[in-house]
PDB file of C-alpha atoms in Angstrom:
ATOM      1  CA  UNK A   1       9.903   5.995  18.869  1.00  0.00           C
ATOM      2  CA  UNK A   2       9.187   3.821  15.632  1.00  0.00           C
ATOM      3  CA  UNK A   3       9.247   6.456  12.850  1.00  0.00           C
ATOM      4  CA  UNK A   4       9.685   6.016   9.093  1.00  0.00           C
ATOM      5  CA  UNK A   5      10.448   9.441   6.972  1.00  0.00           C
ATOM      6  CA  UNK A   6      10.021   9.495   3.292  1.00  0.00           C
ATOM      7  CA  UNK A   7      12.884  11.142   1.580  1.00  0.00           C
ATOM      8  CA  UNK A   8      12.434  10.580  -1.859  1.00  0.00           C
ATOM      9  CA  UNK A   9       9.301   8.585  -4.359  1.00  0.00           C
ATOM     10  CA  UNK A  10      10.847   9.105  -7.838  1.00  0.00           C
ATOM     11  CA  UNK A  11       8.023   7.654 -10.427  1.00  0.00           C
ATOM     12  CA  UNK A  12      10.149   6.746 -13.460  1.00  0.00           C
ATOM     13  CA  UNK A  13       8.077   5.399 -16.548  1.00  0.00           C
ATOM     14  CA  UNK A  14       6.364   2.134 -14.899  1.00  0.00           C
ATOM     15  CA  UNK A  15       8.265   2.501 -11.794  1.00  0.00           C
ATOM     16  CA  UNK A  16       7.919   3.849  -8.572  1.00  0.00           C
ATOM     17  CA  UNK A  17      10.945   3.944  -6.389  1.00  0.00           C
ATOM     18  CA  UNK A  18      10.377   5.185  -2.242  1.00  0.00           C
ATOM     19  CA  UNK A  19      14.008   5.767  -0.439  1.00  0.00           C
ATOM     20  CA  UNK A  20      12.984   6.157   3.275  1.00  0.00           C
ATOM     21  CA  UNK A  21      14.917   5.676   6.756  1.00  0.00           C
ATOM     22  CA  UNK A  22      13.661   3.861   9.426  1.00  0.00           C
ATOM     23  CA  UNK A  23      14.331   4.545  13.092  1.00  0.00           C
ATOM     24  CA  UNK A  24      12.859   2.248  16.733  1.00  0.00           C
ATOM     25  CA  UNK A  25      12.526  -0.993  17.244  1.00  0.00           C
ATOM     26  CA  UNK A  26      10.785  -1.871  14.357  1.00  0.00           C
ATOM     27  CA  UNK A  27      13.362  -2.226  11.823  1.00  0.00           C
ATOM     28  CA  UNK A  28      13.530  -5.452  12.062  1.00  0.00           C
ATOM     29  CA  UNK A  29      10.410  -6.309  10.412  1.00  0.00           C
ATOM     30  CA  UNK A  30      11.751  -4.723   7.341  1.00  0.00           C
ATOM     31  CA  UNK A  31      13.535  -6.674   4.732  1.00  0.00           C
ATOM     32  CA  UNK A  32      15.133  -3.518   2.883  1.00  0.00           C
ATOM     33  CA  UNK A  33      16.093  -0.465   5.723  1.00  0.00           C
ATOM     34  CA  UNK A  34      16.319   2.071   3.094  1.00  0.00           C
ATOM     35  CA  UNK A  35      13.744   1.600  -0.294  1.00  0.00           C
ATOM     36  CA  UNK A  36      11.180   0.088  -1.592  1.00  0.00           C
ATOM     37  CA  UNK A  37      10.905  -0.495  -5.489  1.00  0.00           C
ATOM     38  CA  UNK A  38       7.373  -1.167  -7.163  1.00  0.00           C
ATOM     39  CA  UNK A  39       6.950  -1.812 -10.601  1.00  0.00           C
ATOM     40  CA  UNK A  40       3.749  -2.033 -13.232  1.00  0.00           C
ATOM     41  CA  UNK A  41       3.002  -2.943 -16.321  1.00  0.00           C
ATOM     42  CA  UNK A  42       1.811   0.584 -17.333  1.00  0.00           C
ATOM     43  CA  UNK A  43       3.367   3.888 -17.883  1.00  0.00           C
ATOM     44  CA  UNK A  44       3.336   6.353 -14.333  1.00  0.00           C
ATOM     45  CA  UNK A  45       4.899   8.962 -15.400  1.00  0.00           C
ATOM     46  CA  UNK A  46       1.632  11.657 -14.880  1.00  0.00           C
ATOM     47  CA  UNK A  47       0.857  10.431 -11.469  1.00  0.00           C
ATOM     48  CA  UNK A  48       0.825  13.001  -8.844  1.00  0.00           C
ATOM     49  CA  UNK A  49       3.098  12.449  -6.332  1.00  0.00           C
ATOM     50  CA  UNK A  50       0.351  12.234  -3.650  1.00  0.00           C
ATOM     51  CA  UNK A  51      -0.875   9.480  -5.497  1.00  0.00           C
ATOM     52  CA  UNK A  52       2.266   7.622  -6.203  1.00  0.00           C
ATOM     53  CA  UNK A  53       2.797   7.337  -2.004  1.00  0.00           C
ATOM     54  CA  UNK A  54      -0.365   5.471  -1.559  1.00  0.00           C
ATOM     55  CA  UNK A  55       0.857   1.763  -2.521  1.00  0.00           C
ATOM     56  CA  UNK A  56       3.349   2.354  -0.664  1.00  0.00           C
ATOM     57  CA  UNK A  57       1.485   3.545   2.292  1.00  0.00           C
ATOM     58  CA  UNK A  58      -0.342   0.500   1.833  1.00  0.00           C
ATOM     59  CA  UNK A  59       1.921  -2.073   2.100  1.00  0.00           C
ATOM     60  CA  UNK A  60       3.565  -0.566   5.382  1.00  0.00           C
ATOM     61  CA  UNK A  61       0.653   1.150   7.358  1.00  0.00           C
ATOM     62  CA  UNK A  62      -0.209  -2.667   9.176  1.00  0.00           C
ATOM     63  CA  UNK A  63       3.409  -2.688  10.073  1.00  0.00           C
ATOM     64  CA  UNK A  64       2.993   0.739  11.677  1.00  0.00           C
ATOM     65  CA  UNK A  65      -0.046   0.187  13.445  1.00  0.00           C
ATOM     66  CA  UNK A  66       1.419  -2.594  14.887  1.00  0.00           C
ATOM     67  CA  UNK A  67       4.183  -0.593  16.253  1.00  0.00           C
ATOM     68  CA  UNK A  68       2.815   2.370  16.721  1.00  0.00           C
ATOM     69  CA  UNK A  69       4.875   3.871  14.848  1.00  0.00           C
ATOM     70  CA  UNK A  70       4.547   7.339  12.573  1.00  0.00           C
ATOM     71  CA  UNK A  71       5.005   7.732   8.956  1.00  0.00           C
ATOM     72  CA  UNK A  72       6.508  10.696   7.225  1.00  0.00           C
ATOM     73  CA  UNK A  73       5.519  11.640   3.647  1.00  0.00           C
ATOM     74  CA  UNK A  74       6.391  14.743   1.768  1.00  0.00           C
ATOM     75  CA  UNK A  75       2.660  14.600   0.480  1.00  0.00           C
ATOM     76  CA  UNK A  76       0.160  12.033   0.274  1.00  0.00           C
ATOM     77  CA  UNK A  77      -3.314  12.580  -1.823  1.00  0.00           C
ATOM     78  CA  UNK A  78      -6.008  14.136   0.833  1.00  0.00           C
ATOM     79  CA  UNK A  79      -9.218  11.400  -0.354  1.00  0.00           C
ATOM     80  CA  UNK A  80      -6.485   8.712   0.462  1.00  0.00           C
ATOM     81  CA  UNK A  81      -5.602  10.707   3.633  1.00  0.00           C
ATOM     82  CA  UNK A  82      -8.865  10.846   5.301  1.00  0.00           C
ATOM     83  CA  UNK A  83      -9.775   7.151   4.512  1.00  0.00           C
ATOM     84  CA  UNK A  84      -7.076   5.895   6.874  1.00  0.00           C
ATOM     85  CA  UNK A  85      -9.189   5.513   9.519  1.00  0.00           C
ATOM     86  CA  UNK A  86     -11.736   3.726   7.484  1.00  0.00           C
ATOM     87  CA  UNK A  87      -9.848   0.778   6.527  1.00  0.00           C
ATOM     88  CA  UNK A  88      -7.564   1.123   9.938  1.00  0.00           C
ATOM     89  CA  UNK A  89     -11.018   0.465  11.512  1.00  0.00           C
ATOM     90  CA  UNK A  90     -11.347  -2.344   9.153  1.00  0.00           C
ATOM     91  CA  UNK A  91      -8.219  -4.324  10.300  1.00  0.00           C
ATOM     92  CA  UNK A  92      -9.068  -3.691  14.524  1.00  0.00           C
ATOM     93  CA  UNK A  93     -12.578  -5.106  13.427  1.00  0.00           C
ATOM     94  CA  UNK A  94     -10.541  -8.181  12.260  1.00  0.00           C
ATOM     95  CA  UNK A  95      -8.005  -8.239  15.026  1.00  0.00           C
ATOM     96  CA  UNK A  96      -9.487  -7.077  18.182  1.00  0.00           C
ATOM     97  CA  UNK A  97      -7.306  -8.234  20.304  1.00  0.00           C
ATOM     98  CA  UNK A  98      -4.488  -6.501  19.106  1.00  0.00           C
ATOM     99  CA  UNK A  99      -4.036  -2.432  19.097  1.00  0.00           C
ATOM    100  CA  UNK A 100      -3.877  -0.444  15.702  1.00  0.00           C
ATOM    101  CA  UNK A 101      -2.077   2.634  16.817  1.00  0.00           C
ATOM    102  CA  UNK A 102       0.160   4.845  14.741  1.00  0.00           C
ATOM    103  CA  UNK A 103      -0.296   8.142  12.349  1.00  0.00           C
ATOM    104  CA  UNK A 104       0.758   9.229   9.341  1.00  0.00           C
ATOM    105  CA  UNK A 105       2.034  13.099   9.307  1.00  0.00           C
ATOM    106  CA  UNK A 106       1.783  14.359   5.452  1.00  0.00           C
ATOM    107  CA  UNK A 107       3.619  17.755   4.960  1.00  0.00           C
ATOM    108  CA  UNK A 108       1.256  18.056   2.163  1.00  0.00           C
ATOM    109  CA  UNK A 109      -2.069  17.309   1.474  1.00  0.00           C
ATOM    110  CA  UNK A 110      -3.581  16.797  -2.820  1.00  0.00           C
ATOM    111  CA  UNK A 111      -6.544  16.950  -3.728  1.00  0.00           C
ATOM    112  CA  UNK A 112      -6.148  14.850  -6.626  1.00  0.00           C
ATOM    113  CA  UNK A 113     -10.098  14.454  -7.333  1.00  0.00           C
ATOM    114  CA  UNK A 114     -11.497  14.321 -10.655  1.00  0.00           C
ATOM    115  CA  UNK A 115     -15.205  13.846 -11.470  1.00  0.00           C
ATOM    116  CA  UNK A 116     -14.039  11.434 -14.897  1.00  0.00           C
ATOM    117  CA  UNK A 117     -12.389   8.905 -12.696  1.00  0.00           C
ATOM    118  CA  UNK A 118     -15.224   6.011 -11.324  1.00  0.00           C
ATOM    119  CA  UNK A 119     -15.001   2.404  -9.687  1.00  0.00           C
ATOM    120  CA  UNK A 120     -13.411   0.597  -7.049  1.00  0.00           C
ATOM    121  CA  UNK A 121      -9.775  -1.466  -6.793  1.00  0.00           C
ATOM    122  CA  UNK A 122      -9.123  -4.115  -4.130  1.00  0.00           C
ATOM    123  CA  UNK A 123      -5.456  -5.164  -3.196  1.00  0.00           C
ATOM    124  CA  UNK A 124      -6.999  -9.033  -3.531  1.00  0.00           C
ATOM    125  CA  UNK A 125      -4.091 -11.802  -2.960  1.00  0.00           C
ATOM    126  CA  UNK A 126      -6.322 -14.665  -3.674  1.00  0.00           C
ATOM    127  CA  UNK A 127      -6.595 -15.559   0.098  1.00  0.00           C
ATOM    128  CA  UNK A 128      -9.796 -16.210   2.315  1.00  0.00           C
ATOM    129  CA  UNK A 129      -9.829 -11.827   3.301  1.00  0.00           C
ATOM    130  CA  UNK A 130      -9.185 -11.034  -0.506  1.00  0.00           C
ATOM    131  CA  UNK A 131     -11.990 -12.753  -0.900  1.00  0.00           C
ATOM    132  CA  UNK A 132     -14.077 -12.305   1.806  1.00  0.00           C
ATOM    133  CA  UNK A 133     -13.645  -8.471   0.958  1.00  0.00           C
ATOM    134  CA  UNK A 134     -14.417  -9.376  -2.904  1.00  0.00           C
ATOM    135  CA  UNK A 135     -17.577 -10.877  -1.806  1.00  0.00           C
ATOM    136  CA  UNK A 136     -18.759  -7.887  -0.041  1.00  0.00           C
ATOM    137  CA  UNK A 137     -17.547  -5.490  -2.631  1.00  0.00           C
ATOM    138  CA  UNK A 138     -18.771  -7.870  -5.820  1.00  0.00           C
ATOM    139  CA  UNK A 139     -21.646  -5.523  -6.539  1.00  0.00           C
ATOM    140  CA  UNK A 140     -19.075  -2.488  -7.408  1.00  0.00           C
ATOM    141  CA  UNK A 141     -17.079  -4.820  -9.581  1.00  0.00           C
ATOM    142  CA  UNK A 142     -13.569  -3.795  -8.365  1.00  0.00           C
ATOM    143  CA  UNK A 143     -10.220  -3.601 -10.126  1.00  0.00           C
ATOM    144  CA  UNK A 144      -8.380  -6.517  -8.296  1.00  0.00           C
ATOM    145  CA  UNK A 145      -4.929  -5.600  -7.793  1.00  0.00           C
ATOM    146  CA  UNK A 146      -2.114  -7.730  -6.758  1.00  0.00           C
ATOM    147  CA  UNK A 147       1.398  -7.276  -5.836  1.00  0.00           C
ATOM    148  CA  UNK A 148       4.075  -9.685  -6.780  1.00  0.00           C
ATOM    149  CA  UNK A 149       6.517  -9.607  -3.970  1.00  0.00           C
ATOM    150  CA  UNK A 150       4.448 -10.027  -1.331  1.00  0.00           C
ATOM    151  CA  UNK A 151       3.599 -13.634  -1.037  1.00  0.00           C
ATOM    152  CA  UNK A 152       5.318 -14.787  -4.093  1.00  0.00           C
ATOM    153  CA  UNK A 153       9.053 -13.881  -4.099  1.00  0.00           C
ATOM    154  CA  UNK A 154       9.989 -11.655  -7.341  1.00  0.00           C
ATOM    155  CA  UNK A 155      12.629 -15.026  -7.887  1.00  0.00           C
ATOM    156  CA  UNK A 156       9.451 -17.858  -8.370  1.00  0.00           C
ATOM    157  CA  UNK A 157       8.326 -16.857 -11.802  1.00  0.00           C
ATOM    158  CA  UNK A 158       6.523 -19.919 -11.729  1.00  0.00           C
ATOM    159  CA  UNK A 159       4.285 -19.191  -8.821  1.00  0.00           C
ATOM    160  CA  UNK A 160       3.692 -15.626  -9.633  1.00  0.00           C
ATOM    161  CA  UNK A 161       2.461 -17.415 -13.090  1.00  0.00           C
ATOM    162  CA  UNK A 162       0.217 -19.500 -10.935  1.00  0.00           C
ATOM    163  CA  UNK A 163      -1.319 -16.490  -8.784  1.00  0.00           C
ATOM    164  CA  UNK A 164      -1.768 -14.526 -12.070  1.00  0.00           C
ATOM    165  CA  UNK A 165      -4.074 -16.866 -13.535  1.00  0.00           C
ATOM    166  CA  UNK A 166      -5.911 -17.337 -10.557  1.00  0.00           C
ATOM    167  CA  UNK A 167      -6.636 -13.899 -10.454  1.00  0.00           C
ATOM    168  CA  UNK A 168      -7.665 -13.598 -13.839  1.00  0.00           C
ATOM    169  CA  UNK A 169      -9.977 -16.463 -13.556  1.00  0.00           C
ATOM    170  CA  UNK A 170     -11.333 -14.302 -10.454  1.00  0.00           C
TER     171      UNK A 170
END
């Protein structure tokens, strides 16, 4: 079976680090076997820990659908939990002819709610679904998010310049 278990997600200043072990078939669509570093340009260190699993969660819950495989976190934030199958219904809309199967098993549920906290974010890469899902999300003016290491490599300064403008001129 295609499994990934969360050992460790160490949030250190305006870092978050994930060490995880991967076992199946579906290693080999994984760059890194063993963590996953994610960096920001603002300070972390109050984040809940359910909170600081959800970018990661992000990034690899296509991958597991995919390959039906199951993820292991030691907690993961319980909003962010029961909107899996929201957006998972999202991508099969997208790709019907493939299968989106795969589960997440949290050993802890948050709930991380707070009535101050308002508005929307949108992972937005500047591509035709970024903004096809800006366009029908432009009337709750999300925070556009966008991670640097996923179609830019962290090496090509120069084209991460180039995507960062864009998106600011978005």
């Amino acid at each position: 079976m295609n499994e990934i278990n969360i050992h460790n997600v160490q949030v250190e200043d305006n870092v978050i680090t994930y060490e995880y072990e991967l076992s199946g078939e579906w290693q080999c669509a994984f760059k890194n076997a063993s963590s996953m570093k994610i960096e920001y340009d603002t300070s972390l260190n109050d984040l809940p820990e359910g909170v600081a699993i959800i970018p990661f969660l992000t990034n690899i819950l296509p991958i597991a659908w995919i390959y039906d495989a199951r993820i292991r976190v030691p907690v993961c934030d319980l909003d962010f939990y029961n909107s899996i199958d929201n957006f998972k219904k999202g991508f099969s809309d997208m790709h019907p002819m493939l299968d989106f199967k795969g589960e997440v098993c949290a050993k802890e549920l948050q709930d991380n709610s707070s009535q101050e906290l308002s508005g929307s974010a949108l992972f937005f890469s500047g591509g035709v679904d970024a903004h096809s899902s800006l366009i029908n999300h432009i009337d709750e003016k999300p925070l556009l998010i966008t991670i640097w290491g996923a179609d830019v490599s962290l090496q090509n300064k120069e084209g991460w310049e180039h995507i960062k403008n864009h998106i600011i001129s978005t």
